[in-house]
Structures are given as structure tokens and as C-alpha cells.
């Protein structure tokens, strides 16, 4: 038996935010990041709609990019003090992911972060509150997924939390929130969405329910990301929907080692944070070449190219066309070909790669990758992504 889970309600399109005034509850806490939602007027709009719904409202602001364990615990305490029956998270993936983890600690103060790190080990939620997610970027799709990524900066590791309990009850996908995204963020989040869809399609848990969502998302990213990057608002709206479709696919089919690799290198190097979508974009062509040694994955990558009209003919020609298209997009979007080009220092990389590889193999996303990998192979793959060498194993 398999499972397919999505939010109870998804509202999308112009003025979708207005649906907040139809929520039923007494108290709502709004969780958000820096100042962009406040400056854009969206935070006040959300607050006003919730008050129109008859709720008392409080704010938890300042969730940092790649939220920390410490921020999660502070937010959970704020919820405990306020006792909301709605948690409304607005912003990029970081505040929504953080709010999901806060939710668990609010409802179960005695649980531990270590317990939540075990995949699909969350306690039963909704004993105190329901959850509404409003994304302001077009990539993570956390508004429709069972995942949250929290960073332990002391260890330099990102932990992907996974459980269908943290799938939001309500998702609001309003394109107005992404109109002012800077091009670099459009690029990184767009490639994150593409990675989600491709990994979901070749995952060992792909299904007839997830395949159409993944293929449509891939097609839309290839159709709309370049124009969205250049500021076309119609294309940007379509990218907001494409990333949501990709999220619906991967929350049910899961992901693969592109994400395993990105999770373990985002906060690992002293030269600075590697944005998640950028890391995914760098690793994706190398991982396709690695996974293509598996016959089933090879055929499914080829199927992607055929179904979106990239190429016909032999499987090899189709897989090559897919890789070339991704590399073309990376060049167009200003994404480096290697993590060395990104700026990671060689001596630090070589000193850390063995441990990073071991951690990546242990990542929750590795289990659904179509081709098995061990720490030695993972280390070799990381070295390919650092030096730009061919994946021939």
C-alpha cells in the first residue's frame, strides 16, 4: 500500500490571500522571516485578514535563512505563551519550515529535536492548532509538503524533517508575493523546483499519482523560468504554480541524492553558505550521470526528455539532451558549473569531503534515490562536482 497526501485546501491566483478572512479560529500567530513581507505590505494584509476573521493575532518575526534549532525553540515558546489555534507562516521556505518544527514543539513540549529527525516519527499534530502556509518564493514548495529543513550550525548540518503530520492544512499560492523577487533568487528557487520534479520522477517511490505532477512541473519550468528570471510577471506567476506542482510530486514520491548532497554542504564551508537551489543546480547534472548507470533511472530520464519534447530517438540521446538543457539553464542563470567555481576552497573541501560524504549517504533523501550509493562513491561524486570531472563510475 502507498500513500498520497496534500493539503486539505489550496488557494491560488490573484488575491488568494483574501481567503485568510474565511478561516475559523480564535487566535493566530504569524511566523515570518526578515523585512520583505513587511515592506511589501503583505504582513499587514495577512494580519488584517485574520483580524477580519475574528482572530486575535500576534507575530513571530525574524526567522533567518536556513533556520536554526535555536530559532525553532524560541518560536515554540512564543506559541506556548500565546496559545494559537492557527499557525500562519508567510515567506520563503525558511519561515515556513521553521514554523512546521515550532508547531511540533508547541503541541509536544517534551519531544526532542533528535526524535523529530527520525523520518516519519512525528507525534499526532492538530491537537492545539492548524497550519496555513503562504510562500513568497517559487522553489521549496514547503506549503504543500511533508518536509522541513532545520540547520544545526554547531554541527554544520542541515536536517530534513519528514512526516505527513506537518503537511499544511491550507496552502495559499498568491503570485503577488513573488513579483519583486530578485533575479538571483528566481534562478536558485527555479532550479530547486526543477530538481524536485526530476528527482520525484526517477525516485524509487514514483507512482501514477506523482508522475503527471512531476512532468508538468518540469515542462513549466523549462517554459517559464528564463522569462521569469528576466522579470516577466506572467511567467513568474506560472513558475509559482510550477514549483507547487513539483512539491506535490516530491512530497509523495520523495527525492534523491541531489538533495542529500545539498543538505550536507549548504552550511559546511567557511567560505560562506551555498544557497540550497544553487547547490541543487550544480549537483543535478552530475547526479543524473551517476544515476543513469541504473537501467530503470536511465529510461526514466529519457522519458522526461521525450515527454516534454526535448528529444526523441535513443535513450542515450534523450538523457544527453536533458543534461545539456539543465547545463544550458545553469549558464543562462549565472549558476557555477562546480562548487570550486562557487568559491569553496580546495584545501577545506578536501579536508571535509569524507565526513560530508558519509553524512550525505545517511541523509533521509538517499533512500529513495534510484541508484544505491556508499560513502566512497559519494566522496568521488562530490569530487566530480568540485573539479568538474566526468562521472564514470
mmCIF file of C-alpha atoms in Angstrom:
data_model
loop_
_atom_site.group_PDB
_atom_site.id
_atom_site.type_symbol
_atom_site.label_atom_id
_atom_site.label_comp_id
_atom_site.label_asym_id
_atom_site.label_seq_id
_atom_site.Cartn_x
_atom_site.Cartn_y
_atom_site.Cartn_z
ATOM 1 C CA UNK A 1 0.000 0.000 0.000
ATOM 2 C CA UNK A 2 1.174 3.542 -0.783
ATOM 3 C CA UNK A 3 0.009 6.965 0.369
ATOM 4 C CA UNK A 4 -0.696 10.274 -1.393
ATOM 5 C CA UNK A 5 -1.121 13.324 0.858
ATOM 6 C CA UNK A 6 -1.667 17.004 0.060
ATOM 7 C CA UNK A 7 -3.084 19.996 1.994
ATOM 8 C CA UNK A 8 -6.807 19.937 2.639
ATOM 9 C CA UNK A 9 -7.233 23.189 0.690
ATOM 10 C CA UNK A 10 -5.048 25.038 -1.793
ATOM 11 C CA UNK A 11 -5.988 28.548 -2.891
ATOM 12 C CA UNK A 12 -4.119 30.116 -5.812
ATOM 13 C CA UNK A 13 -4.249 33.072 -8.158
ATOM 14 C CA UNK A 14 -4.727 36.798 -7.816
ATOM 15 C CA UNK A 15 -5.941 37.909 -4.367
ATOM 16 C CA UNK A 16 -5.803 34.375 -2.983
ATOM 17 C CA UNK A 17 -4.565 35.905 0.300
ATOM 18 C CA UNK A 18 -8.098 37.133 0.930
ATOM 19 C CA UNK A 19 -9.101 33.571 1.777
ATOM 20 C CA UNK A 20 -7.495 34.112 5.196
ATOM 21 C CA UNK A 21 -10.562 36.059 6.301
ATOM 22 C CA UNK A 22 -12.601 32.851 5.970
ATOM 23 C CA UNK A 23 -10.507 30.837 8.444
ATOM 24 C CA UNK A 24 -12.287 29.894 11.658
ATOM 25 C CA UNK A 25 -10.425 30.314 14.929
ATOM 26 C CA UNK A 26 -9.742 32.460 17.972
ATOM 27 C CA UNK A 27 -6.009 33.148 17.858
ATOM 28 C CA UNK A 28 -3.418 33.145 15.089
ATOM 29 C CA UNK A 29 0.355 33.515 15.238
ATOM 30 C CA UNK A 30 2.076 34.731 12.078
ATOM 31 C CA UNK A 31 5.588 33.369 11.553
ATOM 32 C CA UNK A 32 7.754 35.232 9.077
ATOM 33 C CA UNK A 33 11.345 35.985 8.142
ATOM 34 C CA UNK A 34 13.128 39.304 7.668
ATOM 35 C CA UNK A 35 11.551 42.518 6.462
ATOM 36 C CA UNK A 36 10.476 41.743 2.891
ATOM 37 C CA UNK A 37 6.910 40.713 3.758
ATOM 38 C CA UNK A 38 6.510 43.779 5.969
ATOM 39 C CA UNK A 39 7.992 46.159 3.373
ATOM 40 C CA UNK A 40 5.794 44.706 0.651
ATOM 41 C CA UNK A 41 2.671 45.255 2.728
ATOM 42 C CA UNK A 42 1.831 41.563 2.796
ATOM 43 C CA UNK A 43 2.370 41.107 6.528
ATOM 44 C CA UNK A 44 -0.178 43.800 7.347
ATOM 45 C CA UNK A 45 -2.560 42.366 4.775
ATOM 46 C CA UNK A 46 -2.334 38.916 6.383
ATOM 47 C CA UNK A 47 -2.788 40.406 9.830
ATOM 48 C CA UNK A 48 -5.813 42.434 8.721
ATOM 49 C CA UNK A 49 -7.476 39.447 7.026
ATOM 50 C CA UNK A 50 -7.011 37.298 10.151
ATOM 51 C CA UNK A 51 -8.464 40.039 12.320
ATOM 52 C CA UNK A 52 -11.368 40.280 9.883
ATOM 53 C CA UNK A 53 -11.861 36.568 10.531
ATOM 54 C CA UNK A 54 -12.321 37.477 14.199
ATOM 55 C CA UNK A 55 -8.943 36.307 15.480
ATOM 56 C CA UNK A 56 -6.511 37.802 17.945
ATOM 57 C CA UNK A 57 -3.143 37.989 16.164
ATOM 58 C CA UNK A 58 0.498 38.028 17.243
ATOM 59 C CA UNK A 59 3.718 37.982 15.225
ATOM 60 C CA UNK A 60 6.924 35.975 15.404
ATOM 61 C CA UNK A 61 9.362 37.740 13.080
ATOM 62 C CA UNK A 62 12.999 37.365 12.190
ATOM 63 C CA UNK A 63 13.336 33.723 11.136
ATOM 64 C CA UNK A 64 16.739 33.596 9.470
ATOM 65 C CA UNK A 65 17.596 31.931 6.153
ATOM 66 C CA UNK A 66 18.236 28.248 6.852
ATOM 67 C CA UNK A 67 16.530 28.433 10.262
ATOM 68 C CA UNK A 68 18.363 27.168 13.303
ATOM 69 C CA UNK A 69 17.345 24.806 16.063
ATOM 70 C CA UNK A 70 17.528 27.791 18.431
ATOM 71 C CA UNK A 71 15.018 29.821 16.381
ATOM 72 C CA UNK A 72 12.641 26.868 16.312
ATOM 73 C CA UNK A 73 12.715 26.618 20.104
ATOM 74 C CA UNK A 74 12.139 30.383 20.533
ATOM 75 C CA UNK A 75 9.141 30.230 18.212
ATOM 76 C CA UNK A 76 7.714 27.221 20.004
ATOM 77 C CA UNK A 77 7.958 29.127 23.279
ATOM 78 C CA UNK A 78 6.156 32.107 21.729
ATOM 79 C CA UNK A 79 3.374 29.755 20.649
ATOM 80 C CA UNK A 80 3.182 28.217 24.104
ATOM 81 C CA UNK A 81 2.825 31.704 25.600
ATOM 82 C CA UNK A 82 0.136 32.803 23.106
ATOM 83 C CA UNK A 83 -1.758 29.509 22.605
ATOM 84 C CA UNK A 84 -2.863 29.995 18.964
ATOM 85 C CA UNK A 85 -5.265 27.682 17.179
ATOM 86 C CA UNK A 86 -3.865 28.782 13.781
ATOM 87 C CA UNK A 87 -0.204 28.985 12.795
ATOM 88 C CA UNK A 88 0.159 31.120 9.647
ATOM 89 C CA UNK A 89 3.629 31.045 8.091
ATOM 90 C CA UNK A 90 4.439 33.523 5.332
ATOM 91 C CA UNK A 91 7.673 33.985 3.413
ATOM 92 C CA UNK A 92 10.259 31.788 1.773
ATOM 93 C CA UNK A 93 10.942 28.214 2.684
ATOM 94 C CA UNK A 94 12.791 29.188 5.858
ATOM 95 C CA UNK A 95 9.949 30.698 7.944
ATOM 96 C CA UNK A 96 7.505 28.044 6.768
ATOM 97 C CA UNK A 97 9.938 25.230 7.549
ATOM 98 C CA UNK A 98 10.726 26.765 10.932
ATOM 99 C CA UNK A 99 7.044 27.160 11.752
ATOM 100 C CA UNK A 100 6.421 23.485 10.966
ATOM 101 C CA UNK A 101 9.052 22.458 13.514
ATOM 102 C CA UNK A 102 7.776 25.033 16.026
ATOM 103 C CA UNK A 103 4.328 23.500 15.628
ATOM 104 C CA UNK A 104 5.579 20.112 16.832
ATOM 105 C CA UNK A 105 7.261 21.564 19.924
ATOM 106 C CA UNK A 106 4.216 23.741 20.672
ATOM 107 C CA UNK A 107 1.947 20.718 20.735
ATOM 108 C CA UNK A 108 4.521 18.408 22.350
ATOM 109 C CA UNK A 109 6.909 20.469 24.528
ATOM 110 C CA UNK A 110 8.644 17.356 25.828
ATOM 111 C CA UNK A 111 9.598 15.987 22.431
ATOM 112 C CA UNK A 112 13.209 16.253 21.297
ATOM 113 C CA UNK A 113 14.786 17.508 18.103
ATOM 114 C CA UNK A 114 16.636 14.201 17.821
ATOM 115 C CA UNK A 115 13.321 12.314 17.858
ATOM 116 C CA UNK A 116 11.895 14.529 15.106
ATOM 117 C CA UNK A 117 14.968 13.900 12.935
ATOM 118 C CA UNK A 118 13.885 10.260 12.573
ATOM 119 C CA UNK A 119 11.874 10.179 9.317
ATOM 120 C CA UNK A 120 8.118 9.864 9.783
ATOM 121 C CA UNK A 121 8.364 9.860 13.565
ATOM 122 C CA UNK A 122 6.315 12.964 14.443
ATOM 123 C CA UNK A 123 3.587 12.718 17.052
ATOM 124 C CA UNK A 124 -0.027 13.386 16.055
ATOM 125 C CA UNK A 125 -0.452 17.108 15.424
ATOM 126 C CA UNK A 126 -3.545 19.366 15.308
ATOM 127 C CA UNK A 127 -4.258 18.802 18.995
ATOM 128 C CA UNK A 128 -3.839 22.579 19.502
ATOM 129 C CA UNK A 129 -3.530 24.271 16.111
ATOM 130 C CA UNK A 130 -3.925 24.048 12.360
ATOM 131 C CA UNK A 131 -1.360 25.317 9.874
ATOM 132 C CA UNK A 132 -1.571 27.704 6.905
ATOM 133 C CA UNK A 133 1.432 28.286 4.626
ATOM 134 C CA UNK A 134 1.893 31.216 2.235
ATOM 135 C CA UNK A 135 5.043 31.053 0.064
ATOM 136 C CA UNK A 136 6.843 34.163 -1.167
ATOM 137 C CA UNK A 137 9.379 32.292 -3.313
ATOM 138 C CA UNK A 138 8.927 29.823 -6.146
ATOM 139 C CA UNK A 139 11.045 26.846 -5.237
ATOM 140 C CA UNK A 140 10.775 24.994 -1.955
ATOM 141 C CA UNK A 141 7.033 24.193 -2.212
ATOM 142 C CA UNK A 142 7.050 23.665 1.531
ATOM 143 C CA UNK A 143 3.466 24.953 1.524
ATOM 144 C CA UNK A 144 2.344 21.552 0.198
ATOM 145 C CA UNK A 145 4.982 19.188 1.552
ATOM 146 C CA UNK A 146 5.635 16.929 4.499
ATOM 147 C CA UNK A 147 9.146 18.314 4.943
ATOM 148 C CA UNK A 148 11.038 20.928 6.904
ATOM 149 C CA UNK A 149 14.773 21.647 6.788
ATOM 150 C CA UNK A 150 16.374 22.906 10.002
ATOM 151 C CA UNK A 151 20.080 23.676 10.440
ATOM 152 C CA UNK A 152 22.283 22.730 13.368
ATOM 153 C CA UNK A 153 25.015 25.334 12.945
ATOM 154 C CA UNK A 154 27.150 23.824 15.694
ATOM 155 C CA UNK A 155 27.474 20.676 13.580
ATOM 156 C CA UNK A 156 27.249 22.386 10.166
ATOM 157 C CA UNK A 157 24.464 20.022 9.064
ATOM 158 C CA UNK A 158 21.006 20.582 7.613
ATOM 159 C CA UNK A 159 18.416 18.138 8.902
ATOM 160 C CA UNK A 160 15.434 17.384 6.665
ATOM 161 C CA UNK A 161 12.476 16.613 8.930
ATOM 162 C CA UNK A 162 9.879 14.402 7.284
ATOM 163 C CA UNK A 163 6.358 13.472 8.313
ATOM 164 C CA UNK A 164 2.943 13.853 6.724
ATOM 165 C CA UNK A 165 1.737 15.373 10.017
ATOM 166 C CA UNK A 166 3.498 18.617 9.039
ATOM 167 C CA UNK A 167 1.768 18.893 5.662
ATOM 168 C CA UNK A 168 -0.077 22.223 5.978
ATOM 169 C CA UNK A 169 -3.857 22.233 6.257
ATOM 170 C CA UNK A 170 -4.145 25.252 3.959
ATOM 171 C CA UNK A 171 -1.779 26.499 1.252
ATOM 172 C CA UNK A 172 -2.195 29.939 -0.330
ATOM 173 C CA UNK A 173 -0.228 30.396 -3.572
ATOM 174 C CA UNK A 174 -0.686 34.064 -4.465
ATOM 175 C CA UNK A 175 1.544 35.294 -7.337
ATOM 176 C CA UNK A 176 1.601 38.847 -5.968
ATOM 177 C CA UNK A 177 4.118 37.732 -3.358
ATOM 178 C CA UNK A 178 6.783 36.817 -5.923
ATOM 179 C CA UNK A 179 6.596 39.861 -8.201
ATOM 180 C CA UNK A 180 9.548 41.624 -6.552
ATOM 181 C CA UNK A 181 11.869 38.624 -6.195
ATOM 182 C CA UNK A 182 15.439 39.499 -7.254
ATOM 183 C CA UNK A 183 16.695 37.610 -10.327
ATOM 184 C CA UNK A 184 19.257 35.562 -8.386
ATOM 185 C CA UNK A 185 16.527 34.249 -6.106
ATOM 186 C CA UNK A 186 14.315 33.484 -9.113
ATOM 187 C CA UNK A 187 17.205 31.477 -10.552
ATOM 188 C CA UNK A 188 18.021 29.482 -7.429
ATOM 189 C CA UNK A 189 14.441 28.729 -6.436
ATOM 190 C CA UNK A 190 13.504 27.859 -10.009
ATOM 191 C CA UNK A 191 16.285 25.308 -10.250
ATOM 192 C CA UNK A 192 15.271 23.951 -6.862
ATOM 193 C CA UNK A 193 11.787 23.364 -8.284
ATOM 194 C CA UNK A 194 13.229 21.650 -11.356
ATOM 195 C CA UNK A 195 15.348 19.399 -9.142
ATOM 196 C CA UNK A 196 12.301 18.498 -7.047
ATOM 197 C CA UNK A 197 10.354 17.433 -10.114
ATOM 198 C CA UNK A 198 13.166 15.464 -11.773
ATOM 199 C CA UNK A 199 14.121 13.659 -8.578
ATOM 200 C CA UNK A 200 10.472 12.820 -7.873
ATOM 201 C CA UNK A 201 10.069 11.359 -11.368
ATOM 202 C CA UNK A 202 13.042 8.988 -11.028
ATOM 203 C CA UNK A 203 12.565 8.246 -7.312
ATOM 204 C CA UNK A 204 12.035 4.636 -6.322
ATOM 205 C CA UNK A 205 8.670 5.779 -4.918
ATOM 206 C CA UNK A 206 7.358 7.377 -8.111
ATOM 207 C CA UNK A 207 3.775 6.477 -8.935
ATOM 208 C CA UNK A 208 0.936 7.123 -11.396
ATOM 209 C CA UNK A 209 -0.223 9.832 -8.964
ATOM 210 C CA UNK A 210 3.100 11.705 -8.829
ATOM 211 C CA UNK A 211 4.368 11.286 -12.401
ATOM 212 C CA UNK A 212 1.901 13.700 -14.078
ATOM 213 C CA UNK A 213 2.642 16.384 -11.473
ATOM 214 C CA UNK A 214 6.396 15.981 -11.919
ATOM 215 C CA UNK A 215 6.290 16.040 -15.719
ATOM 216 C CA UNK A 216 4.018 19.093 -15.839
ATOM 217 C CA UNK A 217 6.272 20.923 -13.381
ATOM 218 C CA UNK A 218 9.391 20.129 -15.458
ATOM 219 C CA UNK A 219 7.665 21.308 -18.620
ATOM 220 C CA UNK A 220 6.554 24.565 -16.964
ATOM 221 C CA UNK A 221 9.998 25.311 -15.519
ATOM 222 C CA UNK A 222 11.630 24.893 -18.918
ATOM 223 C CA UNK A 223 8.893 27.032 -20.490
ATOM 224 C CA UNK A 224 8.774 29.879 -17.957
ATOM 225 C CA UNK A 225 11.960 30.141 -15.872
ATOM 226 C CA UNK A 226 14.057 32.176 -18.349
ATOM 227 C CA UNK A 227 11.296 34.773 -18.795
ATOM 228 C CA UNK A 228 10.597 34.833 -15.062
ATOM 229 C CA UNK A 229 14.312 35.444 -14.464
ATOM 230 C CA UNK A 230 14.126 38.423 -16.843
ATOM 231 C CA UNK A 231 11.154 39.894 -14.973
ATOM 232 C CA UNK A 232 8.122 38.745 -16.973
ATOM 233 C CA UNK A 233 5.305 38.715 -14.426
ATOM 234 C CA UNK A 234 3.073 36.266 -16.291
ATOM 235 C CA UNK A 235 5.994 33.812 -16.412
ATOM 236 C CA UNK A 236 6.687 34.455 -12.742
ATOM 237 C CA UNK A 237 3.107 33.546 -11.868
ATOM 238 C CA UNK A 238 3.387 30.310 -13.827
ATOM 239 C CA UNK A 239 6.674 29.478 -12.057
ATOM 240 C CA UNK A 240 4.891 29.946 -8.727
ATOM 241 C CA UNK A 241 2.421 27.266 -9.795
ATOM 242 C CA UNK A 242 5.123 25.040 -11.322
ATOM 243 C CA UNK A 243 7.069 24.867 -8.069
ATOM 244 C CA UNK A 244 3.863 23.982 -6.224
ATOM 245 C CA UNK A 245 3.191 21.108 -8.638
ATOM 246 C CA UNK A 246 6.761 19.902 -8.145
ATOM 247 C CA UNK A 247 6.194 19.988 -4.394
ATOM 248 C CA UNK A 248 3.048 17.918 -4.679
ATOM 249 C CA UNK A 249 5.064 15.346 -6.622
ATOM 250 C CA UNK A 250 8.075 15.096 -4.342
ATOM 251 C CA UNK A 251 6.233 15.173 -1.039
ATOM 252 C CA UNK A 252 4.691 11.877 -2.120
ATOM 253 C CA UNK A 253 7.457 10.350 -4.274
ATOM 254 C CA UNK A 254 10.328 11.726 -2.158
ATOM 255 C CA UNK A 255 13.676 12.861 -3.558
ATOM 256 C CA UNK A 256 17.220 11.650 -4.185
ATOM 257 C CA UNK A 257 20.894 12.345 -3.669
ATOM 258 C CA UNK A 258 20.959 15.795 -5.279
ATOM 259 C CA UNK A 259 19.166 16.910 -2.146
ATOM 260 C CA UNK A 260 21.253 14.693 0.110
ATOM 261 C CA UNK A 261 24.379 16.387 -1.236
ATOM 262 C CA UNK A 262 22.945 19.899 -0.997
ATOM 263 C CA UNK A 263 21.708 19.396 2.569
ATOM 264 C CA UNK A 264 25.180 18.458 3.776
ATOM 265 C CA UNK A 265 27.156 21.200 2.036
ATOM 266 C CA UNK A 266 24.918 24.250 2.469
ATOM 267 C CA UNK A 267 26.457 25.251 5.807
ATOM 268 C CA UNK A 268 29.656 23.210 5.721
ATOM 269 C CA UNK A 269 32.288 25.633 4.420
ATOM 270 C CA UNK A 270 33.885 28.748 5.889
ATOM 271 C CA UNK A 271 33.745 30.493 2.515
ATOM 272 C CA UNK A 272 30.027 31.022 3.002
ATOM 273 C CA UNK A 273 26.629 29.474 2.699
ATOM 274 C CA UNK A 274 25.800 27.704 -0.564
ATOM 275 C CA UNK A 275 22.142 28.570 -1.274
ATOM 276 C CA UNK A 276 20.108 25.393 -1.488
ATOM 277 C CA UNK A 277 18.772 25.938 -5.002
ATOM 278 C CA UNK A 278 22.231 26.867 -6.277
ATOM 279 C CA UNK A 279 23.711 23.687 -4.790
ATOM 280 C CA UNK A 280 20.939 21.604 -6.353
ATOM 281 C CA UNK A 281 21.528 23.192 -9.743
ATOM 282 C CA UNK A 282 25.266 22.468 -9.576
ATOM 283 C CA UNK A 283 24.833 18.855 -8.462
ATOM 284 C CA UNK A 284 21.882 17.869 -10.688
ATOM 285 C CA UNK A 285 23.763 17.133 -13.972
ATOM 286 C CA UNK A 286 26.420 15.102 -12.137
ATOM 287 C CA UNK A 287 23.805 13.070 -10.269
ATOM 288 C CA UNK A 288 21.890 12.332 -13.473
ATOM 289 C CA UNK A 289 25.117 10.949 -14.951
ATOM 290 C CA UNK A 290 25.655 8.831 -11.826
ATOM 291 C CA UNK A 291 22.068 7.543 -11.680
ATOM 292 C CA UNK A 292 21.985 6.868 -15.428
ATOM 293 C CA UNK A 293 24.115 3.765 -14.797
ATOM 294 C CA UNK A 294 20.910 2.285 -13.370
ATOM 295 C CA UNK A 295 18.765 0.935 -16.232
ATOM 296 C CA UNK A 296 15.427 1.986 -14.767
ATOM 297 C CA UNK A 297 16.602 5.503 -13.945
ATOM 298 C CA UNK A 298 18.235 5.805 -17.369
ATOM 299 C CA UNK A 299 14.919 5.003 -19.051
ATOM 300 C CA UNK A 300 13.001 7.439 -16.868
ATOM 301 C CA UNK A 301 15.395 10.313 -17.534
ATOM 302 C CA UNK A 302 14.991 9.583 -21.238
ATOM 303 C CA UNK A 303 11.221 9.551 -20.773
ATOM 304 C CA UNK A 304 11.361 13.060 -19.274
ATOM 305 C CA UNK A 305 13.144 14.375 -22.366
ATOM 306 C CA UNK A 306 10.633 12.733 -24.703
ATOM 307 C CA UNK A 307 7.528 13.777 -22.789
ATOM 308 C CA UNK A 308 8.490 17.444 -22.660
ATOM 309 C CA UNK A 309 9.676 17.475 -26.269
ATOM 310 C CA UNK A 310 13.414 17.937 -25.658
ATOM 311 C CA UNK A 311 14.451 14.988 -27.834
ATOM 312 C CA UNK A 312 13.348 11.753 -29.452
ATOM 313 C CA UNK A 313 15.342 8.738 -30.563
ATOM 314 C CA UNK A 314 17.555 6.588 -28.358
ATOM 315 C CA UNK A 315 17.524 6.712 -24.578
ATOM 316 C CA UNK A 316 21.133 7.893 -24.620
ATOM 317 C CA UNK A 317 20.327 10.810 -26.920
ATOM 318 C CA UNK A 318 17.380 11.796 -24.736
ATOM 319 C CA UNK A 319 19.324 11.645 -21.457
ATOM 320 C CA UNK A 320 22.128 13.696 -23.001
ATOM 321 C CA UNK A 321 19.574 16.254 -24.188
ATOM 322 C CA UNK A 322 18.162 16.551 -20.670
ATOM 323 C CA UNK A 323 21.626 17.079 -19.153
ATOM 324 C CA UNK A 324 22.516 19.629 -21.830
ATOM 325 C CA UNK A 325 19.279 21.551 -21.186
ATOM 326 C CA UNK A 326 19.979 21.741 -17.462
ATOM 327 C CA UNK A 327 23.556 22.897 -18.091
ATOM 328 C CA UNK A 328 22.244 25.489 -20.566
ATOM 329 C CA UNK A 329 19.861 26.815 -17.907
ATOM 330 C CA UNK A 330 22.665 26.992 -15.337
ATOM 331 C CA UNK A 331 24.743 29.095 -17.728
ATOM 332 C CA UNK A 332 21.766 31.323 -18.544
ATOM 333 C CA UNK A 333 21.012 31.851 -14.848
ATOM 334 C CA UNK A 334 24.606 32.544 -13.818
ATOM 335 C CA UNK A 335 24.997 29.363 -11.771
ATOM 336 C CA UNK A 336 28.552 27.956 -11.447
ATOM 337 C CA UNK A 337 29.392 24.605 -13.005
ATOM 338 C CA UNK A 338 31.289 23.425 -9.906
ATOM 339 C CA UNK A 339 31.420 24.165 -6.196
ATOM 340 C CA UNK A 340 35.025 25.244 -6.730
ATOM 341 C CA UNK A 341 33.739 27.957 -9.071
ATOM 342 C CA UNK A 342 31.231 28.895 -6.370
ATOM 343 C CA UNK A 343 34.179 29.761 -4.160
ATOM 344 C CA UNK A 344 34.760 26.786 -1.875
ATOM 345 C CA UNK A 345 38.486 26.451 -1.102
ATOM 346 C CA UNK A 346 40.176 23.275 -2.255
ATOM 347 C CA UNK A 347 42.081 22.575 0.966
ATOM 348 C CA UNK A 348 38.972 22.926 3.091
ATOM 349 C CA UNK A 349 36.926 20.831 0.667
ATOM 350 C CA UNK A 350 39.457 18.003 0.697
ATOM 351 C CA UNK A 351 39.714 18.137 4.482
ATOM 352 C CA UNK A 352 35.954 17.836 4.931
ATOM 353 C CA UNK A 353 34.684 15.844 1.952
ATOM 354 C CA UNK A 354 34.992 12.402 3.542
ATOM 355 C CA UNK A 355 32.795 13.340 6.523
ATOM 356 C CA UNK A 356 30.395 15.282 4.304
ATOM 357 C CA UNK A 357 30.031 12.245 2.032
ATOM 358 C CA UNK A 358 29.273 9.984 4.991
ATOM 359 C CA UNK A 359 26.639 12.423 6.238
ATOM 360 C CA UNK A 360 25.094 12.728 2.757
ATOM 361 C CA UNK A 361 24.693 8.961 2.421
ATOM 362 C CA UNK A 362 22.884 8.981 5.790
ATOM 363 C CA UNK A 363 20.540 11.785 4.667
ATOM 364 C CA UNK A 364 16.824 10.986 4.558
ATOM 365 C CA UNK A 365 16.674 11.678 0.809
ATOM 366 C CA UNK A 366 19.224 8.988 -0.100
ATOM 367 C CA UNK A 367 16.880 6.067 0.479
ATOM 368 C CA UNK A 368 14.619 6.888 -2.496
ATOM 369 C CA UNK A 369 17.444 7.611 -4.943
ATOM 370 C CA UNK A 370 17.183 5.203 -7.906
ATOM 371 C CA UNK A 371 20.788 4.031 -7.648
ATOM 372 C CA UNK A 372 22.382 2.986 -4.366
ATOM 373 C CA UNK A 373 25.460 4.849 -3.188
ATOM 374 C CA UNK A 374 28.037 4.263 -0.468
ATOM 375 C CA UNK A 375 30.308 6.821 1.254
ATOM 376 C CA UNK A 376 33.253 6.070 -1.038
ATOM 377 C CA UNK A 377 31.157 6.602 -4.175
ATOM 378 C CA UNK A 378 29.603 9.733 -2.657
ATOM 379 C CA UNK A 379 33.055 11.154 -1.983
ATOM 380 C CA UNK A 380 34.034 10.510 -5.617
ATOM 381 C CA UNK A 381 30.819 12.177 -6.787
ATOM 382 C CA UNK A 382 31.468 15.245 -4.640
ATOM 383 C CA UNK A 383 34.973 15.468 -6.139
ATOM 384 C CA UNK A 384 33.455 15.416 -9.634
ATOM 385 C CA UNK A 385 31.230 18.353 -8.648
ATOM 386 C CA UNK A 386 34.247 20.204 -7.252
ATOM 387 C CA UNK A 387 36.646 19.727 -10.149
ATOM 388 C CA UNK A 388 34.098 19.400 -12.963
ATOM 389 C CA UNK A 389 35.320 15.934 -13.942
ATOM 390 C CA UNK A 390 33.254 13.271 -15.654
ATOM 391 C CA UNK A 391 31.172 10.797 -13.625
ATOM 392 C CA UNK A 392 32.428 7.475 -14.981
ATOM 393 C CA UNK A 393 31.541 5.082 -12.166
#
